[in-house]
Every structure is written in C-alpha cells, then in structure tokens.
Amino acid sequence: MAKESYRHINHLMPPKGWLNDPNGTCFFKGTYHIFFQYSPDWKERGWGHYTSKDLLNWKYEGMPIHPDTKRDLSGAYSGCCFTDDGKMEIFYTGNVKKPGDFDYINEGREHNVIYIESNDGVNFSQKKVLMENKDYPSDMSCHVRDPKVYKKNGKYYMLLGARTKDSKAALLSYVSDDKMHWELNKKYIPLSDMGYMLECPDYFEIDNKYVLSLCPQGPKNQEFRLQNMYHSGYFLFDEDVFSLADEKIDETVMMDNLKEWDYGFDFYAPQVFKTEDGRHIIVGWAGVPDAPYHNEKARNEGFENSLTLLRNIKTVGDKLYTYPIKEYEKLREESVDCKKEGGLVDSYSFDCEITFEDNTKNAKVSLNDDLILSFEDGVFCAKFNNESGAGRSARKMKLNELKHLRLFMDKSILEVYVNLGENVMTMRYYPESKDGINVKVSDALNTKIWKVRKSICAN
Ligand code: FRU
C-alpha cells in the first residue's frame, strides 16, 4: 500500500492554506453555515465559508469576507452570526495593526466591531463599524475582540473577550435595543484568576441551564487539566447571568470551576449552534494558537489545520457531554475483521468503538505503537512514543471509570471520546506506516472498527 495523504476527509478543511477558529456557525433558511478564520496564503485572515443541508455533506463556498477595508485590513477576525430576526447578521472583529505597541496601549492596534448582513447567506452588505477602541472602557488595552451576540427578553446582548491595560483577562457585556447602538451592560467583568486575555466567548441556553464558554490565555498548566498553551472551557449557571448582579459571575467564573471542552493537544475557540431539530452542536478549531508543535507534514501537502467533528452537547448533572453527531455513523463502510483485541485497518481513516467490562481497572489501546491510550489508577492518558505526534508528548486526565471508547481517526487527526462524550481528547497524529493502522486493544469486552473512505466535502 502506498503511504496515504495526511489530508483529512471527514473534518472540514479548506482547499489549501491555514484555518483557525470556526465563526458564525448557524442554521439559516434551511441551510447550515460554518464560516472559519481562513488564510489561503498563511498571511492576513478573512472568513472562509461552508454550507450544508444535512450536517454531513458540505460545500466549500469560498471566502465571502476579506480584510479589504481600512477598518479590518490586518484581518477580518472572529465573530458570530445572529439569525433570530430573519436575516443573517454577522458581527466580527476588524483588526488593524498600527505602528507601536500592539499589546498594552490603544495606539498599536484597532479592534473594531464590524457588522454585515445578508438575506440569503450568499450575498453580503457593505461593512459598517459599530464600535471601536474609544467605545471600550478606558482601562482596556487594544485587545477587545470576538463578539458574540444574542437576544434575551427583547434586548440584544454582545459579549467580547478582552485584556485590560494591566494585563488581566476581562469579559465585556454590552446591551442594545437595535443591534446598532451598544452600551456597556454593566461594569466589565474582571476575571481575576483567568490570565491576561480572554478570547472567543460564547453563550447559550440548554436544558434550563446557561452556558458561558471562554478561552482564557495565561492560567498556569496543571498535571491533569489546562495542559495546553491556551485553554477552552465552560461554566454552567442556573440563571441568565448577564441580567444578574456582577458578583454572581465573579463567584463562578474562576479557573478552578472551568470545565474543559477537550483534554487533547489540539482544541480551541469552539462555537455552538442549534440544529433545525433542536440539538446543540459544538465545533472547535483542532489547534491552539502559538502551540509548540510542528505541522510540516501537513504544510508540505499545502494545508494546515481543520475543524473538529461536529459534536452533540448533552447535559449530564453539572457536566456537558460532547459526542459526534449521529450523522457520522453513515460514513461507516465495511467493518474490519476484528476480535476483541483489535485489528489492522489498511488505511488512516476509521471509526472504532471499544467496550470495556464493568469495573475495568486497567486498559490499553495502541495505534501502531506510535500512540498509546491507557487507563490506570484513575488516570486516562494519551502518549506519543515517536515523531508521529510531531512534537506532542502526553495528555492526561482523571477518570473514575472506563466503560467505552470511540476513536475517530481521519488521516492525521484522532478524536478520542471517553464514555460516550464524558471527556474528549483531540490530537493531530501523523502515522508513518505504509500498512495502515494496527489497533491493539487489551482488556476490552468488544472492539468494532469500520473503514471510512468517503469525503464529507468536495472542495
Ligand atoms: C483565536 C483568535 C481570535 C481572533 C482570531 C484571529 O484563535 O486569536 O481571538 O479573533 O483568532 O484569527
């Protein structure tokens, strides 16, 4: 067998170039839209665009938003789509780099909130600047970005991630009657222990709970959590926190209470949207900014990064489980001849489910001996033994019991779902073998593997 391409087939990935955050994810007039931070030439970023009717088959629609005005010329940065009022209304950050210090003062960078609208999701209006640096609280640095807009009790709210002039993470909350004129909803919320910067806030209601999703930069790494350069997690509230006193948020929004969306090496900046049939779906960037890993093997083939699989969100007590949407099961082709100990898959793409006995104390899964997934003494670990991890080493998390694993392998990305979405680990993995991937499992009750060959997107 010839060595396969590392280009993913079941994860959204543009025809060429660099991708980062998902943007403006929504369902609008019968179509799903996923925009994303896109740089075809690894330089300034704009928005790339995918559409789908069924969440499984996607069409690449090109790059509808370019950094082409003087208010976003260094990047049409991340933002959201608001669709509650019958139009597609996009709010994003126009980044303009100026001479000077980008990080601490207001002169070095403009971060503008820019608005465009569309009636069909294809043709977009001219850009309109809604807010600029002078509109933010005076103790903010020039880092204020990634608007999330939502509607509650007839009013519109906007959340923005920020960094104060004395380098503390902050969350700004604005309110508006018409989406065009915005006032600070309340004093900004200083997030005392959340590092120096906050990016990509999201906020949604599910099963009578309110979820605030944040990406803090700066908090220290720990042994079993917060292991990446930057983090991504959520807080659950019983009430709509942005119409309550600030203190309620302060009490809960502390790093100790942050629940991570994903414990792998490669996950950041997720967005959540609702499907036509009421499911909440989360999709992230399978990457982390400034991460110390090298992805030359992908770059050599002309691309870098993809989005994660779309994951369905379910509340279980005070936790959110995330698991691939059921649509992906349609991708399963013939099953591999597999005993409970695993099997050899003659390609780099497969979907695998492993069931363990009750009260399993130890378990091990190895992929070509490149990557070992183990469960021992209440710790689940993913560890690369060689360069197939491209600089990635090990990620660990505490786990009470191991009942089920789902491994979704797609050319050079692996998503590991523990106990049907209780926890997830996403990682880039570049297998070298020409014979495919040998999945070896110990202490399982049952292992099933299906080959996956169909691509979800004809680029
Ligand atoms: C997060 C982020 C956002 C910003 C975008 C730029 O990865 O840094 O804060 O809007 O990427 O591409």
CSV table of C-alpha atoms and ligand atoms in Angstrom, one decimal:
chain,number,residue,atom,x,y,z
A,1,MET,CA,0.0,0.0,0.0
A,2,ALA,CA,1.3,3.5,-0.8
A,3,LYS,CA,1.6,5.9,2.0
A,4,GLU,CA,-1.6,8.0,2.3
A,5,SER,CA,-2.1,11.7,2.2
A,6,TYR,CA,-2.5,13.4,5.6
A,7,ARG,CA,-5.4,15.5,4.3
A,8,HIS,CA,-8.5,14.9,6.3
A,9,ILE,CA,-11.6,13.6,4.7
A,10,ASN,CA,-14.2,13.9,7.5
A,11,HIS,CA,-13.1,17.1,9.1
A,12,LEU,CA,-13.8,20.5,7.4
A,13,MET,CA,-10.6,21.8,5.9
A,14,PRO,CA,-10.2,24.4,3.2
A,15,PRO,CA,-8.7,23.5,-0.2
A,16,LYS,CA,-5.4,25.0,0.8
A,17,GLY,CA,-3.7,27.2,3.4
A,18,TRP,CA,-4.3,27.9,7.1
A,19,LEU,CA,-7.6,27.6,9.1
A,20,ASN,CA,-8.3,28.5,12.7
A,21,ASP,CA,-11.4,29.4,14.6
A,22,PRO,CA,-14.9,28.4,13.5
A,23,ASN,CA,-17.0,31.5,13.0
A,24,GLY,CA,-20.7,32.4,12.6
A,25,THR,CA,-22.0,28.8,12.9
A,26,CYS,CA,-25.7,28.8,12.3
A,27,PHE,CA,-28.8,27.3,10.7
A,28,PHE,CA,-30.4,29.9,8.4
A,29,LYS,CA,-33.3,29.4,6.0
A,30,GLY,CA,-32.9,25.7,5.6
A,31,THR,CA,-29.1,25.7,5.3
A,32,TYR,CA,-26.3,25.2,7.9
A,33,HIS,CA,-23.4,27.6,7.7
A,34,ILE,CA,-20.0,27.3,9.1
A,35,PHE,CA,-17.6,30.1,8.5
A,36,PHE,CA,-14.0,30.0,9.7
A,37,GLN,CA,-10.8,32.0,10.1
A,38,TYR,CA,-9.0,31.5,6.8
A,39,SER,CA,-5.8,32.5,5.3
A,40,PRO,CA,-5.1,30.7,1.9
A,41,ASP,CA,-1.5,32.1,1.9
A,42,TRP,CA,-0.8,31.9,5.7
A,43,LYS,CA,-0.9,35.8,5.9
A,44,GLU,CA,-3.9,38.0,6.8
A,45,ARG,CA,-7.1,36.3,7.7
A,46,GLY,CA,-10.6,36.6,6.4
A,47,TRP,CA,-13.7,34.3,6.6
A,48,GLY,CA,-14.0,31.1,4.6
A,49,HIS,CA,-17.4,29.5,4.3
A,50,TYR,CA,-19.0,26.1,4.2
A,51,THR,CA,-22.7,25.2,3.7
A,52,SER,CA,-24.7,22.0,4.2
A,53,LYS,CA,-28.3,20.8,4.1
A,54,ASP,CA,-27.8,17.8,6.3
A,55,LEU,CA,-24.7,18.4,8.5
A,56,LEU,CA,-22.8,15.6,6.8
A,57,ASN,CA,-22.3,16.7,3.2
A,58,TRP,CA,-20.6,20.1,2.9
A,59,LYS,CA,-19.9,22.6,0.1
A,60,TYR,CA,-17.0,25.0,0.2
A,61,GLU,CA,-18.3,28.4,-0.7
A,62,GLY,CA,-15.1,30.4,-1.0
A,63,MET,CA,-14.2,33.4,1.1
A,64,PRO,CA,-17.0,35.9,1.4
A,65,ILE,CA,-15.3,38.2,3.9
A,66,HIS,CA,-11.8,39.6,3.1
A,67,PRO,CA,-9.7,42.0,5.1
A,68,ASP,CA,-10.3,44.7,2.4
A,69,THR,CA,-11.3,47.9,4.2
A,70,LYS,CA,-9.3,50.3,6.3
A,71,ARG,CA,-11.2,49.1,9.4
A,72,ASP,CA,-10.2,45.4,9.0
A,73,LEU,CA,-7.1,45.5,6.8
A,74,SER,CA,-4.9,43.3,9.0
A,75,GLY,CA,-7.6,40.7,9.4
A,76,ALA,CA,-11.4,40.0,9.5
A,77,TYR,CA,-11.1,38.3,12.8
A,78,SER,CA,-13.6,36.0,14.7
A,79,GLY,CA,-17.2,36.7,15.3
A,80,CYS,CA,-20.7,35.3,15.1
A,81,CYS,CA,-23.9,35.1,13.0
A,82,PHE,CA,-27.1,36.3,14.6
A,83,THR,CA,-30.2,34.9,12.8
A,84,ASP,CA,-33.2,35.4,15.2
A,85,ASP,CA,-34.6,38.4,13.3
A,86,GLY,CA,-34.9,36.7,9.9
A,87,LYS,CA,-31.7,38.0,8.4
A,88,MET,CA,-28.1,36.7,8.7
A,89,GLU,CA,-26.4,39.4,10.7
A,90,ILE,CA,-22.6,39.0,11.1
A,91,PHE,CA,-20.6,40.7,13.9
A,92,TYR,CA,-16.9,40.3,13.7
A,93,THR,CA,-13.6,42.0,14.8
A,94,GLY,CA,-11.9,44.2,12.3
A,95,ASN,CA,-8.2,44.0,13.2
A,96,VAL,CA,-5.9,46.9,12.1
A,97,LYS,CA,-2.3,46.8,13.1
A,98,LYS,CA,-0.6,50.2,13.5
A,99,PRO,CA,2.9,51.2,14.3
A,100,GLY,CA,3.6,50.9,18.1
A,101,ASP,CA,2.8,48.6,20.9
A,102,PHE,CA,0.1,46.1,19.9
A,103,ASP,CA,-0.4,44.7,23.3
A,104,TYR,CA,-0.8,47.2,26.1
A,105,ILE,CA,-2.0,50.6,24.8
A,106,ASN,CA,-4.6,51.8,22.4
A,107,GLU,CA,-2.3,53.2,19.7
A,108,GLY,CA,-0.9,50.0,18.4
A,109,ARG,CA,-4.0,48.2,17.1
A,110,GLU,CA,-7.6,48.9,16.3
A,111,HIS,CA,-10.1,46.3,17.2
A,112,ASN,CA,-13.4,47.3,15.6
A,113,VAL,CA,-16.8,45.6,15.9
A,114,ILE,CA,-17.9,45.3,12.2
A,115,TYR,CA,-21.4,44.4,11.0
A,116,ILE,CA,-22.6,43.0,7.7
A,117,GLU,CA,-25.9,41.4,6.8
A,118,SER,CA,-27.3,39.0,4.2
A,119,ASN,CA,-30.8,37.9,3.2
A,120,ASP,CA,-29.7,34.7,1.6
A,121,GLY,CA,-26.4,33.7,3.2
A,122,VAL,CA,-24.6,34.3,-0.2
A,123,ASN,CA,-24.7,38.0,-0.9
A,124,PHE,CA,-23.4,40.3,1.9
A,125,SER,CA,-23.9,44.0,2.5
A,126,GLN,CA,-21.2,46.6,2.9
A,127,LYS,CA,-19.3,46.7,6.2
A,128,LYS,CA,-20.4,49.0,8.9
A,129,VAL,CA,-18.3,49.8,12.0
A,130,LEU,CA,-20.4,49.6,15.2
A,131,MET,CA,-17.7,50.0,17.9
A,132,GLU,CA,-14.1,51.0,18.0
A,133,ASN,CA,-11.3,51.3,20.6
A,134,LYS,CA,-12.7,54.5,22.1
A,135,ASP,CA,-16.0,52.9,22.8
A,136,TYR,CA,-14.5,50.3,25.2
A,137,PRO,CA,-13.8,51.0,28.9
A,138,SER,CA,-10.8,53.3,29.2
A,139,ASP,CA,-8.8,50.7,31.2
A,140,MET,CA,-8.9,48.2,28.3
A,141,SER,CA,-5.9,47.5,26.2
A,142,CYS,CA,-6.4,47.5,22.4
A,143,HIS,CA,-7.2,43.7,22.7
A,144,VAL,CA,-11.0,43.6,22.6
A,145,ARG,CA,-12.5,41.0,20.2
A,146,ASP,CA,-14.6,38.1,19.1
A,147,PRO,CA,-18.2,39.4,19.5
A,148,LYS,CA,-21.0,37.0,20.4
A,149,VAL,CA,-24.5,38.5,20.0
A,150,TYR,CA,-27.7,37.0,21.4
A,151,LYS,CA,-31.2,38.1,22.3
A,152,LYS,CA,-32.9,37.8,25.6
A,153,ASN,CA,-36.3,39.2,26.7
A,154,GLY,CA,-36.5,41.6,23.8
A,155,LYS,CA,-33.0,43.1,24.2
A,156,TYR,CA,-29.8,42.3,22.4
A,157,TYR,CA,-26.5,41.5,24.2
A,158,MET,CA,-23.0,41.3,23.0
A,159,LEU,CA,-20.1,39.6,24.8
A,160,LEU,CA,-16.5,40.5,23.9
A,161,GLY,CA,-13.2,38.9,25.1
A,162,ALA,CA,-10.6,41.5,26.3
A,163,ARG,CA,-7.3,42.3,28.0
A,164,THR,CA,-7.1,45.2,30.5
A,165,LYS,CA,-4.2,47.7,30.3
A,166,ASP,CA,-2.7,45.9,33.4
A,167,SER,CA,-2.9,42.6,31.5
A,168,LYS,CA,-5.9,40.9,33.1
A,169,ALA,CA,-8.5,38.8,31.3
A,170,ALA,CA,-11.9,40.5,31.1
A,171,LEU,CA,-15.3,39.9,29.6
A,172,LEU,CA,-17.2,42.8,28.3
A,173,SER,CA,-21.0,42.7,28.2
A,174,TYR,CA,-22.9,45.2,26.0
A,175,VAL,CA,-26.7,45.8,25.6
A,176,SER,CA,-28.7,47.3,22.7
A,177,ASP,CA,-32.3,47.8,21.6
A,178,ASP,CA,-31.5,47.8,17.9
A,179,LYS,CA,-28.1,45.9,17.4
A,180,MET,CA,-26.6,49.1,16.0
A,181,HIS,CA,-26.1,51.2,19.2
A,182,TRP,CA,-24.4,49.4,22.1
A,183,GLU,CA,-24.0,50.4,25.7
A,184,LEU,CA,-21.9,48.7,28.4
A,185,ASN,CA,-24.4,46.4,30.1
A,186,LYS,CA,-22.6,46.8,33.4
A,187,LYS,CA,-19.1,47.3,34.6
A,188,TYR,CA,-16.9,44.9,32.7
A,189,ILE,CA,-16.3,41.7,34.5
A,190,PRO,CA,-12.7,41.4,35.6
A,191,LEU,CA,-11.7,37.7,35.7
A,192,SER,CA,-9.1,37.8,38.4
A,193,ASP,CA,-7.6,34.4,38.0
A,194,MET,CA,-8.1,33.8,34.3
A,195,GLY,CA,-4.8,35.0,33.0
A,196,TYR,CA,-4.1,38.1,30.8
A,197,MET,CA,-6.5,37.7,28.0
A,198,LEU,CA,-9.8,36.1,27.1
A,199,GLU,CA,-10.8,35.1,23.6
A,200,CYS,CA,-13.9,33.8,21.8
A,201,PRO,CA,-16.7,34.0,24.3
A,202,ASP,CA,-19.9,32.0,23.6
A,203,TYR,CA,-23.2,31.9,25.5
A,204,PHE,CA,-26.2,29.6,25.1
A,205,GLU,CA,-29.1,28.1,27.0
A,206,ILE,CA,-29.6,24.3,27.2
A,207,ASP,CA,-32.0,22.3,29.3
A,208,ASN,CA,-32.7,25.3,31.6
A,209,LYS,CA,-29.0,25.9,32.2
A,210,TYR,CA,-27.0,28.8,30.8
A,211,VAL,CA,-23.5,28.0,29.5
A,212,LEU,CA,-20.7,30.5,29.2
A,213,SER,CA,-17.8,29.3,27.1
A,214,LEU,CA,-14.5,31.1,27.3
A,215,CYS,CA,-10.9,30.8,26.0
A,216,PRO,CA,-8.6,32.1,28.7
A,217,GLN,CA,-4.9,32.7,28.0
A,218,GLY,CA,-2.3,32.8,30.7
A,219,PRO,CA,-3.5,30.5,33.6
A,220,LYS,CA,-0.8,28.0,34.6
A,221,ASN,CA,-0.7,24.5,33.3
A,222,GLN,CA,-1.6,21.7,35.7
A,223,GLU,CA,-0.9,18.0,35.7
A,224,PHE,CA,-4.4,16.7,34.8
A,225,ARG,CA,-6.0,19.8,33.3
A,226,LEU,CA,-5.2,23.0,31.5
A,227,GLN,CA,-2.3,21.3,29.8
A,228,ASN,CA,-2.1,23.4,26.6
A,229,MET,CA,-0.7,26.8,25.8
A,230,TYR,CA,-4.3,28.3,25.9
A,231,HIS,CA,-7.5,26.8,27.3
A,232,SER,CA,-11.0,26.4,26.3
A,233,GLY,CA,-13.9,25.5,28.7
A,234,TYR,CA,-17.2,26.4,30.1
A,235,PHE,CA,-19.2,27.4,33.2
A,236,LEU,CA,-22.8,26.4,33.9
A,237,PHE,CA,-25.3,28.7,35.6
A,238,ASP,CA,-28.9,28.2,36.7
A,239,GLU,CA,-29.8,31.7,35.7
A,240,ASP,CA,-29.1,34.1,32.9
A,241,VAL,CA,-26.0,35.7,34.4
A,242,PHE,CA,-25.9,38.8,32.3
A,243,SER,CA,-29.2,40.1,33.7
A,244,LEU,CA,-28.0,39.5,37.3
A,245,ALA,CA,-25.5,41.2,39.6
A,246,ASP,CA,-21.9,41.0,38.6
A,247,GLU,CA,-20.9,39.2,41.7
A,248,LYS,CA,-22.8,36.1,40.7
A,249,ILE,CA,-20.5,35.8,37.7
A,250,ASP,CA,-17.4,36.6,39.7
A,251,GLU,CA,-18.1,33.8,42.2
A,252,THR,CA,-18.4,31.1,39.5
A,253,VAL,CA,-16.1,32.3,36.8
A,254,MET,CA,-12.9,31.1,38.4
A,255,MET,CA,-10.3,28.8,36.8
A,256,ASP,CA,-11.0,26.0,39.4
A,257,ASN,CA,-14.6,25.8,38.1
A,258,LEU,CA,-13.7,25.9,34.4
A,259,LYS,CA,-14.7,22.6,32.8
A,260,GLU,CA,-12.7,21.9,29.7
A,261,TRP,CA,-14.4,21.0,26.5
A,262,ASP,CA,-11.5,18.8,25.4
A,263,TYR,CA,-8.3,17.4,27.1
A,264,GLY,CA,-6.3,16.8,23.9
A,265,PHE,CA,-3.4,18.7,22.4
A,266,ASP,CA,-5.5,20.4,19.7
A,267,PHE,CA,-8.7,22.2,20.6
A,268,TYR,CA,-9.6,25.8,20.8
A,269,ALA,CA,-12.1,28.6,20.1
A,270,PRO,CA,-15.3,26.5,19.8
A,271,GLN,CA,-18.7,27.8,18.8
A,272,VAL,CA,-22.1,26.3,19.5
A,273,PHE,CA,-25.2,26.4,17.2
A,274,LYS,CA,-28.6,24.8,17.3
A,275,THR,CA,-29.9,22.4,14.6
A,276,GLU,CA,-33.3,22.5,13.0
A,277,ASP,CA,-34.4,19.6,15.3
A,278,GLY,CA,-33.2,21.4,18.5
A,279,ARG,CA,-29.8,19.8,19.0
A,280,HIS,CA,-26.9,21.9,20.3
A,281,ILE,CA,-23.7,21.3,18.3
A,282,ILE,CA,-20.2,22.4,19.2
A,283,VAL,CA,-17.4,22.6,16.7
A,284,GLY,CA,-13.9,23.8,17.6
A,285,TRP,CA,-10.6,24.5,15.8
A,286,ALA,CA,-8.4,21.4,16.0
A,287,GLY,CA,-5.5,23.5,17.0
A,288,VAL,CA,-4.3,26.0,19.6
A,289,PRO,CA,-2.7,29.4,18.8
A,290,ASP,CA,1.1,29.6,19.4
A,291,ALA,CA,1.3,25.9,20.2
A,292,PRO,CA,4.8,24.5,20.1
A,293,TYR,CA,4.1,21.7,17.6
A,294,HIS,CA,5.2,21.4,14.1
A,295,ASN,CA,2.8,20.5,11.4
A,296,GLU,CA,5.2,20.4,8.4
A,297,LYS,CA,3.8,17.1,7.2
A,298,ALA,CA,0.5,18.8,6.6
A,299,ARG,CA,2.1,22.1,5.4
A,300,ASN,CA,4.1,20.1,2.8
A,301,GLU,CA,0.8,19.0,1.3
A,302,GLY,CA,-0.4,22.6,1.2
A,303,PHE,CA,-2.8,22.8,4.1
A,304,GLU,CA,-2.7,23.3,7.9
A,305,ASN,CA,-5.5,22.6,10.4
A,306,SER,CA,-9.1,21.6,10.3
A,307,LEU,CA,-12.2,22.0,12.4
A,308,THR,CA,-13.2,19.2,14.8
A,309,LEU,CA,-16.0,16.8,14.1
A,310,LEU,CA,-19.4,18.3,15.0
A,311,ARG,CA,-20.3,17.2,18.5
A,312,ASN,CA,-23.7,17.0,20.0
A,313,ILE,CA,-24.0,18.5,23.5
A,314,LYS,CA,-25.9,16.8,26.3
A,315,THR,CA,-26.3,17.9,29.9
A,316,VAL,CA,-25.4,15.2,32.5
A,317,GLY,CA,-25.7,16.6,36.0
A,318,ASP,CA,-23.4,19.6,36.2
A,319,LYS,CA,-21.3,18.5,33.2
A,320,LEU,CA,-21.8,18.7,29.4
A,321,TYR,CA,-21.0,15.6,27.4
A,322,THR,CA,-20.0,16.1,23.8
A,323,TYR,CA,-20.2,13.3,21.2
A,324,PRO,CA,-20.0,13.1,17.4
A,325,ILE,CA,-23.4,13.8,15.8
A,326,LYS,CA,-25.2,10.6,14.7
A,327,GLU,CA,-24.9,11.6,11.0
A,328,TYR,CA,-21.2,10.5,11.0
A,329,GLU,CA,-22.3,6.9,11.5
A,330,LYS,CA,-23.5,6.9,7.9
A,331,LEU,CA,-19.8,7.2,6.9
A,332,ARG,CA,-19.1,3.7,8.2
A,333,GLU,CA,-18.2,1.3,5.4
A,334,GLU,CA,-17.2,-2.4,5.8
A,335,SER,CA,-16.1,-3.5,9.2
A,336,VAL,CA,-12.6,-4.7,9.8
A,337,ASP,CA,-12.2,-8.3,10.8
A,338,CYS,CA,-11.8,-7.7,14.5
A,339,LYS,CA,-11.5,-9.7,17.6
A,340,LYS,CA,-11.9,-8.0,21.0
A,341,GLU,CA,-8.1,-7.4,20.8
A,342,GLY,CA,-8.5,-5.0,17.8
A,343,GLY,CA,-7.4,-5.3,14.2
A,344,LEU,CA,-5.3,-3.9,11.3
A,345,VAL,CA,-7.0,-1.2,9.3
A,346,ASP,CA,-5.4,-0.8,5.9
A,347,SER,CA,-5.9,3.0,5.8
A,348,TYR,CA,-5.5,6.0,8.1
A,349,SER,CA,-9.3,6.6,8.3
A,350,PHE,CA,-11.6,4.6,10.5
A,351,ASP,CA,-14.2,4.8,13.2
A,352,CYS,CA,-13.9,2.5,16.2
A,353,GLU,CA,-15.9,1.6,19.3
A,354,ILE,CA,-14.4,-0.3,22.2
A,355,THR,CA,-16.5,-1.6,25.1
A,356,PHE,CA,-14.9,-2.5,28.4
A,357,GLU,CA,-16.0,-4.8,31.2
A,358,ASP,CA,-17.7,-3.2,34.3
A,359,ASN,CA,-15.1,-2.1,36.9
A,360,THR,CA,-12.2,-2.2,34.4
A,361,LYS,CA,-9.1,-1.1,36.4
A,362,ASN,CA,-6.6,-1.1,33.6
A,363,ALA,CA,-6.8,-0.9,29.8
A,364,LYS,CA,-4.6,-0.1,26.9
A,365,VAL,CA,-5.1,0.7,23.3
A,366,SER,CA,-2.1,1.2,21.0
A,367,LEU,CA,-2.1,2.6,17.4
A,368,ASN,CA,0.9,1.2,15.6
A,369,ASP,CA,2.8,1.6,18.9
A,370,ASP,CA,3.0,5.3,17.9
A,371,LEU,CA,0.4,6.3,20.3
A,372,ILE,CA,-0.7,4.6,23.5
A,373,LEU,CA,-4.0,5.3,25.2
A,374,SER,CA,-4.0,3.9,28.7
A,375,PHE,CA,-6.3,3.8,31.8
A,376,GLU,CA,-4.6,3.1,35.1
A,377,ASP,CA,-5.1,4.2,38.7
A,378,GLY,CA,-7.9,6.6,37.8
A,379,VAL,CA,-5.9,8.4,35.1
A,380,PHE,CA,-6.6,8.3,31.4
A,381,CYS,CA,-3.5,9.1,29.3
A,382,ALA,CA,-2.7,9.6,25.6
A,383,LYS,CA,1.1,9.3,24.9
A,384,PHE,CA,3.1,9.6,21.7
A,385,ASN,CA,6.2,7.3,21.5
A,386,ASN,CA,7.7,8.9,18.5
A,387,GLU,CA,7.6,11.7,15.9
A,388,SER,CA,4.1,10.7,14.7
A,389,GLY,CA,2.9,13.2,17.3
A,390,ALA,CA,5.0,16.0,15.6
A,391,GLY,CA,6.3,17.3,19.0
A,392,ARG,CA,3.2,16.3,21.0
A,393,SER,CA,4.0,14.2,24.1
A,394,ALA,CA,1.3,13.2,26.6
A,395,ARG,CA,-2.0,14.5,27.9
A,396,LYS,CA,-3.7,13.1,31.0
A,397,MET,CA,-7.0,13.4,32.8
A,398,LYS,CA,-8.6,12.0,35.9
A,399,LEU,CA,-11.3,9.4,35.1
A,400,ASN,CA,-13.4,7.4,37.5
A,401,GLU,CA,-14.3,4.5,35.3
A,402,LEU,CA,-13.7,3.5,31.7
A,403,LYS,CA,-16.7,1.9,30.0
A,404,HIS,CA,-16.4,2.9,26.4
A,405,LEU,CA,-14.0,4.5,23.9
A,406,ARG,CA,-14.8,5.8,20.5
A,407,LEU,CA,-11.8,6.5,18.3
A,408,PHE,CA,-12.4,8.6,15.2
A,409,MET,CA,-9.3,8.6,13.1
A,410,ASP,CA,-9.1,10.7,9.9
A,411,LYS,CA,-5.7,10.7,8.1
A,412,SER,CA,-3.8,12.9,10.5
A,413,ILE,CA,-6.3,13.7,13.3
A,414,LEU,CA,-7.6,11.4,16.0
A,415,GLU,CA,-10.6,12.2,18.3
A,416,VAL,CA,-10.9,10.1,21.3
A,417,TYR,CA,-14.3,10.1,23.0
A,418,VAL,CA,-14.3,8.6,26.5
A,419,ASN,CA,-17.6,7.1,28.0
A,420,LEU,CA,-19.8,8.4,25.2
A,421,GLY,CA,-18.6,12.0,25.5
A,422,GLU,CA,-17.9,12.4,29.2
A,423,ASN,CA,-14.5,13.6,28.1
A,424,VAL,CA,-12.7,14.1,24.8
A,425,MET,CA,-9.2,14.3,23.6
A,426,THR,CA,-8.4,15.7,20.1
A,427,MET,CA,-4.9,15.4,18.6
A,428,ARG,CA,-3.1,15.6,15.4
A,429,TYR,CA,-1.4,12.3,14.6
A,430,TYR,CA,0.8,11.6,11.6
A,431,PRO,CA,1.2,7.9,11.1
A,432,GLU,CA,4.2,6.9,9.0
A,433,SER,CA,3.4,3.2,8.3
A,434,LYS,CA,2.5,2.2,4.8
A,435,ASP,CA,0.4,-0.7,6.0
A,436,GLY,CA,-2.3,1.4,7.7
A,437,ILE,CA,-3.0,1.4,11.4
A,438,ASN,CA,-2.8,-1.6,13.7
A,439,VAL,CA,-5.2,-1.1,16.6
A,440,LYS,CA,-4.2,-3.3,19.5
A,441,VAL,CA,-6.6,-3.4,22.5
A,442,SER,CA,-6.1,-5.1,25.8
A,443,ASP,CA,-8.8,-5.8,28.4
A,444,ALA,CA,-11.7,-5.0,26.2
A,445,LEU,CA,-15.1,-6.8,26.0
A,446,ASN,CA,-15.6,-6.0,22.4
A,447,THR,CA,-13.9,-3.9,19.6
A,448,LYS,CA,-15.6,-2.8,16.4
A,449,ILE,CA,-13.8,-1.0,13.6
A,450,TRP,CA,-15.3,0.4,10.4
A,451,LYS,CA,-13.4,1.8,7.5
A,452,VAL,CA,-14.3,5.3,6.4
A,453,ARG,CA,-13.4,6.4,2.8
A,454,LYS,CA,-16.0,8.9,1.8
A,455,SER,CA,-15.2,12.6,2.0
A,456,ILE,CA,-17.7,14.9,3.6
A,457,CYS,CA,-16.7,17.9,1.4
A,458,ALA,CA,-15.9,18.1,-2.3
A,459,ASN,CA,-13.6,21.1,-2.2
B,1,FRU,C1,-8.4,32.9,18.5
B,1,FRU,C2,-8.1,34.2,17.8
B,1,FRU,C3,-9.2,35.2,18.0
B,1,FRU,C4,-9.1,36.1,16.8
B,1,FRU,C5,-8.7,35.1,15.7
B,1,FRU,C6,-7.8,35.6,14.7
B,1,FRU,O1,-7.7,31.8,17.9
B,1,FRU,O2,-6.9,34.7,18.2
B,1,FRU,O3,-9.2,35.8,19.2
B,1,FRU,O4,-10.3,36.8,16.5
B,1,FRU,O5,-8.1,34.0,16.4
B,1,FRU,O6,-7.6,34.7,13.7
